[in-house]
PDB file of C-alpha atoms in Angstrom:
ATOM      1  CA  MET A  21      -4.875 -11.327  -2.837  1.00  0.00           C
ATOM      2  CA  LYS A  22      -1.658 -10.693  -4.703  1.00  0.00           C
ATOM      3  CA  SER A  23       0.404 -13.518  -6.142  1.00  0.00           C
ATOM      4  CA  SER A  24       2.882 -13.166  -3.245  1.00  0.00           C
ATOM      5  CA  GLY A  25       0.070 -14.040  -0.815  1.00  0.00           C
ATOM      6  CA  GLU A  26      -0.116 -10.487   0.543  1.00  0.00           C
ATOM      7  CA  ARG A  27      -3.608  -9.042   0.892  1.00  0.00           C
ATOM      8  CA  LEU A  28      -4.516  -5.427   0.256  1.00  0.00           C
ATOM      9  CA  SER A  29      -5.611  -5.152   3.900  1.00  0.00           C
ATOM     10  CA  ASP A  30      -2.041  -6.104   4.932  1.00  0.00           C
ATOM     11  CA  ARG A  31      -0.832  -2.970   3.180  1.00  0.00           C
ATOM     12  CA  ILE A  32      -3.461  -0.404   4.187  1.00  0.00           C
ATOM     13  CA  ALA A  33      -4.494  -1.375   7.730  1.00  0.00           C
ATOM     14  CA  PRO A  34      -1.539   0.176   9.639  1.00  0.00           C
ATOM     15  CA  GLY A  35      -1.945   3.399   7.669  1.00  0.00           C
ATOM     16  CA  VAL A  36      -5.612   3.509   8.632  1.00  0.00           C
ATOM     17  CA  LEU A  37      -4.672   2.878  12.267  1.00  0.00           C
ATOM     18  CA  THR A  38      -2.247   5.803  12.373  1.00  0.00           C
ATOM     19  CA  ARG A  39      -4.780   8.044  10.646  1.00  0.00           C
ATOM     20  CA  VAL A  40      -7.661   7.184  12.977  1.00  0.00           C
ATOM     21  CA  PHE A  41      -5.415   6.938  16.061  1.00  0.00           C
ATOM     22  CA  PRO A  42      -2.623   9.507  15.512  1.00  0.00           C
ATOM     23  CA  PRO A  43       0.617   8.719  17.401  1.00  0.00           C
ATOM     24  CA  GLU A  44       0.366  11.991  19.332  1.00  0.00           C
ATOM     25  CA  LEU A  45      -3.078  11.004  20.630  1.00  0.00           C
ATOM     26  CA  VAL A  46      -1.897   7.489  21.519  1.00  0.00           C
ATOM     27  CA  ASP A  47       1.085   8.941  23.435  1.00  0.00           C
ATOM     28  CA  GLU A  48      -1.166  11.438  25.242  1.00  0.00           C
ATOM     29  CA  VAL A  49      -3.550   8.682  26.318  1.00  0.00           C
ATOM     30  CA  VAL A  50      -0.732   6.363  27.429  1.00  0.00           C
ATOM     31  CA  VAL A  51       0.832   9.116  29.565  1.00  0.00           C
ATOM     32  CA  GLY A  52      -2.589  10.191  30.883  1.00  0.00           C
ATOM     33  CA  CYS A  53      -3.242   6.621  32.053  1.00  0.00           C
ATOM     34  CA  GLY A  54       0.134   6.462  33.803  1.00  0.00           C
ATOM     35  CA  ARG A  55       1.594   3.845  31.447  1.00  0.00           C
ATOM     36  CA  PRO A  56       4.653   5.548  29.884  1.00  0.00           C
ATOM     37  CA  GLU A  57       7.824   3.505  29.515  1.00  0.00           C
ATOM     38  CA  GLN A  58      10.221   3.524  32.442  1.00  0.00           C
ATOM     39  CA  ARG A  59      13.048   2.450  30.119  1.00  0.00           C
ATOM     40  CA  SER A  60      13.631   1.928  26.413  1.00  0.00           C
ATOM     41  CA  ARG A  61      12.022  -1.343  25.312  1.00  0.00           C
ATOM     42  CA  LEU A  62      11.567  -3.421  22.185  1.00  0.00           C
ATOM     43  CA  LEU A  63       7.811  -2.854  22.593  1.00  0.00           C
ATOM     44  CA  PRO A  64       7.120   0.740  23.638  1.00  0.00           C
ATOM     45  CA  ALA A  65       3.605   1.448  24.919  1.00  0.00           C
ATOM     46  CA  ARG A  66       2.598   3.172  21.656  1.00  0.00           C
ATOM     47  CA  VAL A  67       3.555   0.098  19.633  1.00  0.00           C
ATOM     48  CA  VAL A  68       1.644  -2.159  22.032  1.00  0.00           C
ATOM     49  CA  VAL A  69      -1.481  -0.010  21.528  1.00  0.00           C
ATOM     50  CA  TYR A  70      -1.136  -0.275  17.746  1.00  0.00           C
ATOM     51  CA  PHE A  71      -0.444  -3.994  18.098  1.00  0.00           C
ATOM     52  CA  VAL A  72      -3.675  -4.601  20.051  1.00  0.00           C
ATOM     53  CA  LEU A  73      -5.618  -2.597  17.449  1.00  0.00           C
ATOM     54  CA  ALA A  74      -3.916  -4.548  14.636  1.00  0.00           C
ATOM     55  CA  MET A  75      -4.900  -7.824  16.325  1.00  0.00           C
ATOM     56  CA  CYS A  76      -8.528  -6.805  15.720  1.00  0.00           C
ATOM     57  CA  LEU A  77      -7.819  -6.198  12.032  1.00  0.00           C
ATOM     58  CA  PHE A  78      -5.850  -9.434  11.580  1.00  0.00           C
ATOM     59  CA  SER A  79      -7.819 -11.662  13.953  1.00  0.00           C
ATOM     60  CA  GLY A  80      -6.950 -14.830  12.036  1.00  0.00           C
ATOM     61  CA  GLN A  81      -3.190 -14.357  12.442  1.00  0.00           C
ATOM     62  CA  GLY A  82      -0.846 -15.266  15.288  1.00  0.00           C
ATOM     63  CA  HIS A  83       0.798 -12.625  17.485  1.00  0.00           C
ATOM     64  CA  GLU A  84       4.148 -12.693  15.708  1.00  0.00           C
ATOM     65  CA  GLU A  85       2.524 -12.427  12.261  1.00  0.00           C
ATOM     66  CA  VAL A  86       0.411  -9.460  13.408  1.00  0.00           C
ATOM     67  CA  ALA A  87       3.585  -7.790  14.747  1.00  0.00           C
ATOM     68  CA  ARG A  88       5.339  -8.402  11.407  1.00  0.00           C
ATOM     69  CA  LEU A  89       2.407  -6.957   9.424  1.00  0.00           C
ATOM     70  CA  LEU A  90       2.245  -3.955  11.755  1.00  0.00           C
ATOM     71  CA  LYS A  91       5.978  -3.317  11.396  1.00  0.00           C
ATOM     72  CA  GLN A  92       5.820  -3.511   7.607  1.00  0.00           C
ATOM     73  CA  GLY A  93       2.795  -1.242   7.479  1.00  0.00           C
ATOM     74  CA  LEU A  94       4.319   1.346   9.804  1.00  0.00           C
ATOM     75  CA  GLU A  95       7.499   1.314   7.699  1.00  0.00           C
ATOM     76  CA  ARG A  96       5.386   2.007   4.594  1.00  0.00           C
ATOM     77  CA  VAL A  97       3.715   5.042   6.150  1.00  0.00           C
ATOM     78  CA  ARG A  98       7.081   6.194   7.481  1.00  0.00           C
ATOM     79  CA  ARG A  99       6.085   5.826  11.139  1.00  0.00           C
ATOM     80  CA  TRP A 100       8.873   3.340  11.854  1.00  0.00           C
ATOM     81  CA  GLU A 101      12.420   4.071  10.794  1.00  0.00           C
ATOM     82  CA  LYS A 102      14.621   2.274  13.347  1.00  0.00           C
ATOM     83  CA  PRO A 103      15.735  -1.333  12.811  1.00  0.00           C
ATOM     84  CA  TRP A 104      13.353  -3.582  14.732  1.00  0.00           C
ATOM     85  CA  ARG A 105      12.957  -7.297  15.106  1.00  0.00           C
ATOM     86  CA  VAL A 106       9.580  -8.881  15.630  1.00  0.00           C
ATOM     87  CA  PRO A 107       9.213  -9.794  19.319  1.00  0.00           C
ATOM     88  CA  THR A 108       8.270 -13.231  20.542  1.00  0.00           C
ATOM     89  CA  THR A 109       4.748 -14.073  21.639  1.00  0.00           C
ATOM     90  CA  ALA A 110       5.937 -14.049  25.276  1.00  0.00           C
ATOM     91  CA  ALA A 111       7.389 -10.525  24.899  1.00  0.00           C
ATOM     92  CA  ILE A 112       4.145  -9.358  23.312  1.00  0.00           C
ATOM     93  CA  GLY A 113       2.172 -10.809  26.238  1.00  0.00           C
ATOM     94  CA  ARG A 114       4.393  -8.980  28.742  1.00  0.00           C
ATOM     95  CA  GLY A 115       3.935  -5.741  26.807  1.00  0.00           C
ATOM     96  CA  ARG A 116       0.172  -6.139  26.851  1.00  0.00           C
ATOM     97  CA  ARG A 117       0.192  -6.791  30.613  1.00  0.00           C
ATOM     98  CA  ARG A 118       2.321  -3.664  31.185  1.00  0.00           C
ATOM     99  CA  LEU A 119      -0.086  -1.574  29.141  1.00  0.00           C
ATOM    100  CA  GLY A 120      -3.318  -2.961  30.612  1.00  0.00           C
ATOM    101  CA  PRO A 121      -6.815  -2.233  29.310  1.00  0.00           C
ATOM    102  CA  GLU A 122      -7.200   1.355  30.554  1.00  0.00           C
ATOM    103  CA  PRO A 123      -5.375   3.166  27.687  1.00  0.00           C
ATOM    104  CA  LEU A 124      -7.475   1.308  25.098  1.00  0.00           C
ATOM    105  CA  LYS A 125     -10.712   2.219  26.899  1.00  0.00           C
ATOM    106  CA  VAL A 126      -9.681   5.878  27.045  1.00  0.00           C
ATOM    107  CA  LEU A 127      -8.541   5.859  23.411  1.00  0.00           C
ATOM    108  CA  PHE A 128     -11.869   4.364  22.347  1.00  0.00           C
ATOM    109  CA  ALA A 129     -13.790   7.035  24.289  1.00  0.00           C
ATOM    110  CA  ARG A 130     -11.687   9.797  22.697  1.00  0.00           C
ATOM    111  CA  VAL A 131     -12.009   8.581  19.096  1.00  0.00           C
ATOM    112  CA  CYS A 132     -15.420   6.923  18.880  1.00  0.00           C
ATOM    113  CA  ARG A 133     -17.909   9.173  17.093  1.00  0.00           C
ATOM    114  CA  PRO A 134     -21.025   8.498  15.001  1.00  0.00           C
ATOM    115  CA  VAL A 135     -20.526   8.533  11.254  1.00  0.00           C
ATOM    116  CA  ALA A 136     -24.077   9.254  10.172  1.00  0.00           C
ATOM    117  CA  VAL A 137     -25.282  12.823  10.371  1.00  0.00           C
ATOM    118  CA  GLU A 138     -28.816  13.938   9.568  1.00  0.00           C
ATOM    119  CA  GLU A 139     -28.204  14.561   5.854  1.00  0.00           C
ATOM    120  CA  PRO A 140     -27.569  11.119   4.300  1.00  0.00           C
ATOM    121  CA  ALA A 141     -30.730   9.415   3.130  1.00  0.00           C
ATOM    122  CA  GLY A 142     -31.164   6.094   4.882  1.00  0.00           C
ATOM    123  CA  ALA A 143     -29.325   6.971   8.118  1.00  0.00           C
ATOM    124  CA  TRP A 144     -32.517   7.923   9.963  1.00  0.00           C
ATOM    125  CA  TYR A 145     -36.122   6.779  10.057  1.00  0.00           C
ATOM    126  CA  ARG A 146     -38.234   9.645  11.373  1.00  0.00           C
ATOM    127  CA  ARG A 147     -36.498  10.501  14.644  1.00  0.00           C
ATOM    128  CA  TRP A 148     -34.743   7.143  15.090  1.00  0.00           C
ATOM    129  CA  ARG A 149     -31.215   6.514  13.977  1.00  0.00           C
ATOM    130  CA  LEU A 150     -30.860   3.273  12.032  1.00  0.00           C
ATOM    131  CA  VAL A 151     -28.102   0.814  12.837  1.00  0.00           C
ATOM    132  CA  ALA A 152     -26.988  -2.485  11.378  1.00  0.00           C
ATOM    133  CA  VAL A 153     -25.816  -5.247  13.706  1.00  0.00           C
ATOM    134  CA  ASP A 154     -23.397  -7.997  12.766  1.00  0.00           C
ATOM    135  CA  GLY A 155     -21.749 -10.585  14.958  1.00  0.00           C
ATOM    136  CA  THR A 156     -18.774 -12.845  15.224  1.00  0.00           C
ATOM    137  CA  VAL A 157     -17.218 -15.154  17.806  1.00  0.00           C
ATOM    138  CA  PHE A 158     -13.577 -15.302  18.912  1.00  0.00           C
ATOM    139  CA  ASP A 159     -11.965 -18.204  20.767  1.00  0.00           C
ATOM    140  CA  VAL A 160      -9.964 -17.062  23.790  1.00  0.00           C
ATOM    141  CA  PRO A 161      -7.234 -18.948  25.691  1.00  0.00           C
ATOM    142  CA  ASP A 162      -8.479 -21.926  27.653  1.00  0.00           C
ATOM    143  CA  THR A 163      -8.049 -20.680  31.233  1.00  0.00           C
ATOM    144  CA  GLY A 164     -10.295 -20.966  34.245  1.00  0.00           C
ATOM    145  CA  ALA A 165     -10.677 -17.184  34.409  1.00  0.00           C
ATOM    146  CA  ASN A 166     -11.755 -16.990  30.751  1.00  0.00           C
ATOM    147  CA  SER A 167     -14.167 -19.908  31.162  1.00  0.00           C
ATOM    148  CA  GLY A 168     -15.721 -18.279  34.206  1.00  0.00           C
ATOM    149  CA  PHE A 169     -16.051 -14.867  32.602  1.00  0.00           C
ATOM    150  CA  PHE A 170     -16.915 -15.675  28.983  1.00  0.00           C
ATOM    151  CA  GLY A 171     -18.386 -19.159  29.327  1.00  0.00           C
ATOM    152  CA  ARG A 172     -18.360 -22.006  26.845  1.00  0.00           C
ATOM    153  CA  PRO A 173     -21.185 -22.232  24.331  1.00  0.00           C
ATOM    154  CA  GLY A 174     -22.923 -25.537  23.685  1.00  0.00           C
ATOM    155  CA  SER A 175     -21.699 -27.834  20.936  1.00  0.00           C
ATOM    156  CA  ASP A 176     -23.658 -29.806  18.376  1.00  0.00           C
ATOM    157  CA  ARG A 177     -20.958 -32.478  18.213  1.00  0.00           C
ATOM    158  CA  GLY A 178     -22.201 -34.497  21.170  1.00  0.00           C
ATOM    159  CA  GLN A 179     -20.084 -32.589  23.696  1.00  0.00           C
ATOM    160  CA  GLN A 180     -21.574 -30.606  26.547  1.00  0.00           C
ATOM    161  CA  CYS A 181     -19.685 -27.442  25.587  1.00  0.00           C
ATOM    162  CA  SER A 182     -17.134 -26.061  23.154  1.00  0.00           C
ATOM    163  CA  THR A 183     -13.420 -26.709  23.437  1.00  0.00           C
ATOM    164  CA  TYR A 184     -12.515 -23.066  24.132  1.00  0.00           C
ATOM    165  CA  PRO A 185     -14.238 -20.219  25.945  1.00  0.00           C
ATOM    166  CA  GLN A 186     -15.585 -17.732  23.428  1.00  0.00           C
ATOM    167  CA  VAL A 187     -16.177 -13.999  23.202  1.00  0.00           C
ATOM    168  CA  ARG A 188     -19.209 -12.982  21.198  1.00  0.00           C
ATOM    169  CA  ARG A 189     -18.912  -9.563  19.549  1.00  0.00           C
ATOM    170  CA  LEU A 190     -21.949  -7.728  18.175  1.00  0.00           C
ATOM    171  CA  PRO A 191     -20.890  -4.359  16.754  1.00  0.00           C
ATOM    172  CA  SER A 192     -23.434  -1.910  15.448  1.00  0.00           C
ATOM    173  CA  CYS A 193     -22.876   0.600  12.678  1.00  0.00           C
ATOM    174  CA  PRO A 194     -24.939   3.071  10.714  1.00  0.00           C
ATOM    175  CA  PRO A 195     -26.146   1.717   7.357  1.00  0.00           C
ATOM    176  CA  ARG A 196     -25.563   3.446   4.020  1.00  0.00           C
ATOM    177  CA  THR A 197     -22.582   5.564   5.034  1.00  0.00           C
ATOM    178  CA  SER A 198     -21.131   5.158   1.509  1.00  0.00           C
ATOM    179  CA  GLY A 199     -17.717   4.101   2.817  1.00  0.00           C
ATOM    180  CA  ARG A 200     -17.300   7.426   4.609  1.00  0.00           C
ATOM    181  CA  HIS A 201     -16.135   5.577   7.716  1.00  0.00           C
ATOM    182  CA  LEU A 202     -12.732   5.328   6.042  1.00  0.00           C
ATOM    183  CA  ASN A 203     -12.463   9.115   6.134  1.00  0.00           C
ATOM    184  CA  HIS A 204     -13.863   9.765   9.613  1.00  0.00           C
ATOM    185  CA  ARG A 205     -12.983   8.713  13.114  1.00  0.00           C
ATOM    186  CA  TYR A 206     -15.298   5.800  13.655  1.00  0.00           C
ATOM    187  CA  CYS A 207     -15.676   2.962  16.127  1.00  0.00           C
ATOM    188  CA  THR A 208     -18.605   0.947  17.327  1.00  0.00           C
TER     189      THR A 208
END
């Protein structure tokens, strides 16, 4: 962390996003899913896609902070040149509803590729591909729909269940890729 409180990830993440998910591909997917803008907005569909991806990178930050970090990062990689103010959380929510999940599913399917090929030692055992699994849990808004879909895990604090519904994420990735995932299109 720098003395100003800015982390290195704050500076590089938006550049990585635009490299892995080029704007032309994002626009193609948005149009292909029937989600192009009907009018000029503060949050165009492309920016909403990058925002949702940035929320995964900055999961500990609020919506407005993620939007600010995304804007600064896109300015650094010269992908954002117009004056722009960070939208409110409500505006971000409306943008996400307009976009819907379909463009992100299609984008994932278009970009997701294995990193490990047969050459690197440690990526395969005989004919089986090796993977590493890691997990984390995210709290989601406390709504009836989220509780019904995601559930509430038990609590060791004497309560029957946790305060918020939670999403459990267990990504898998190939071991020993020597950091090559930064240079290849990679999602798990």
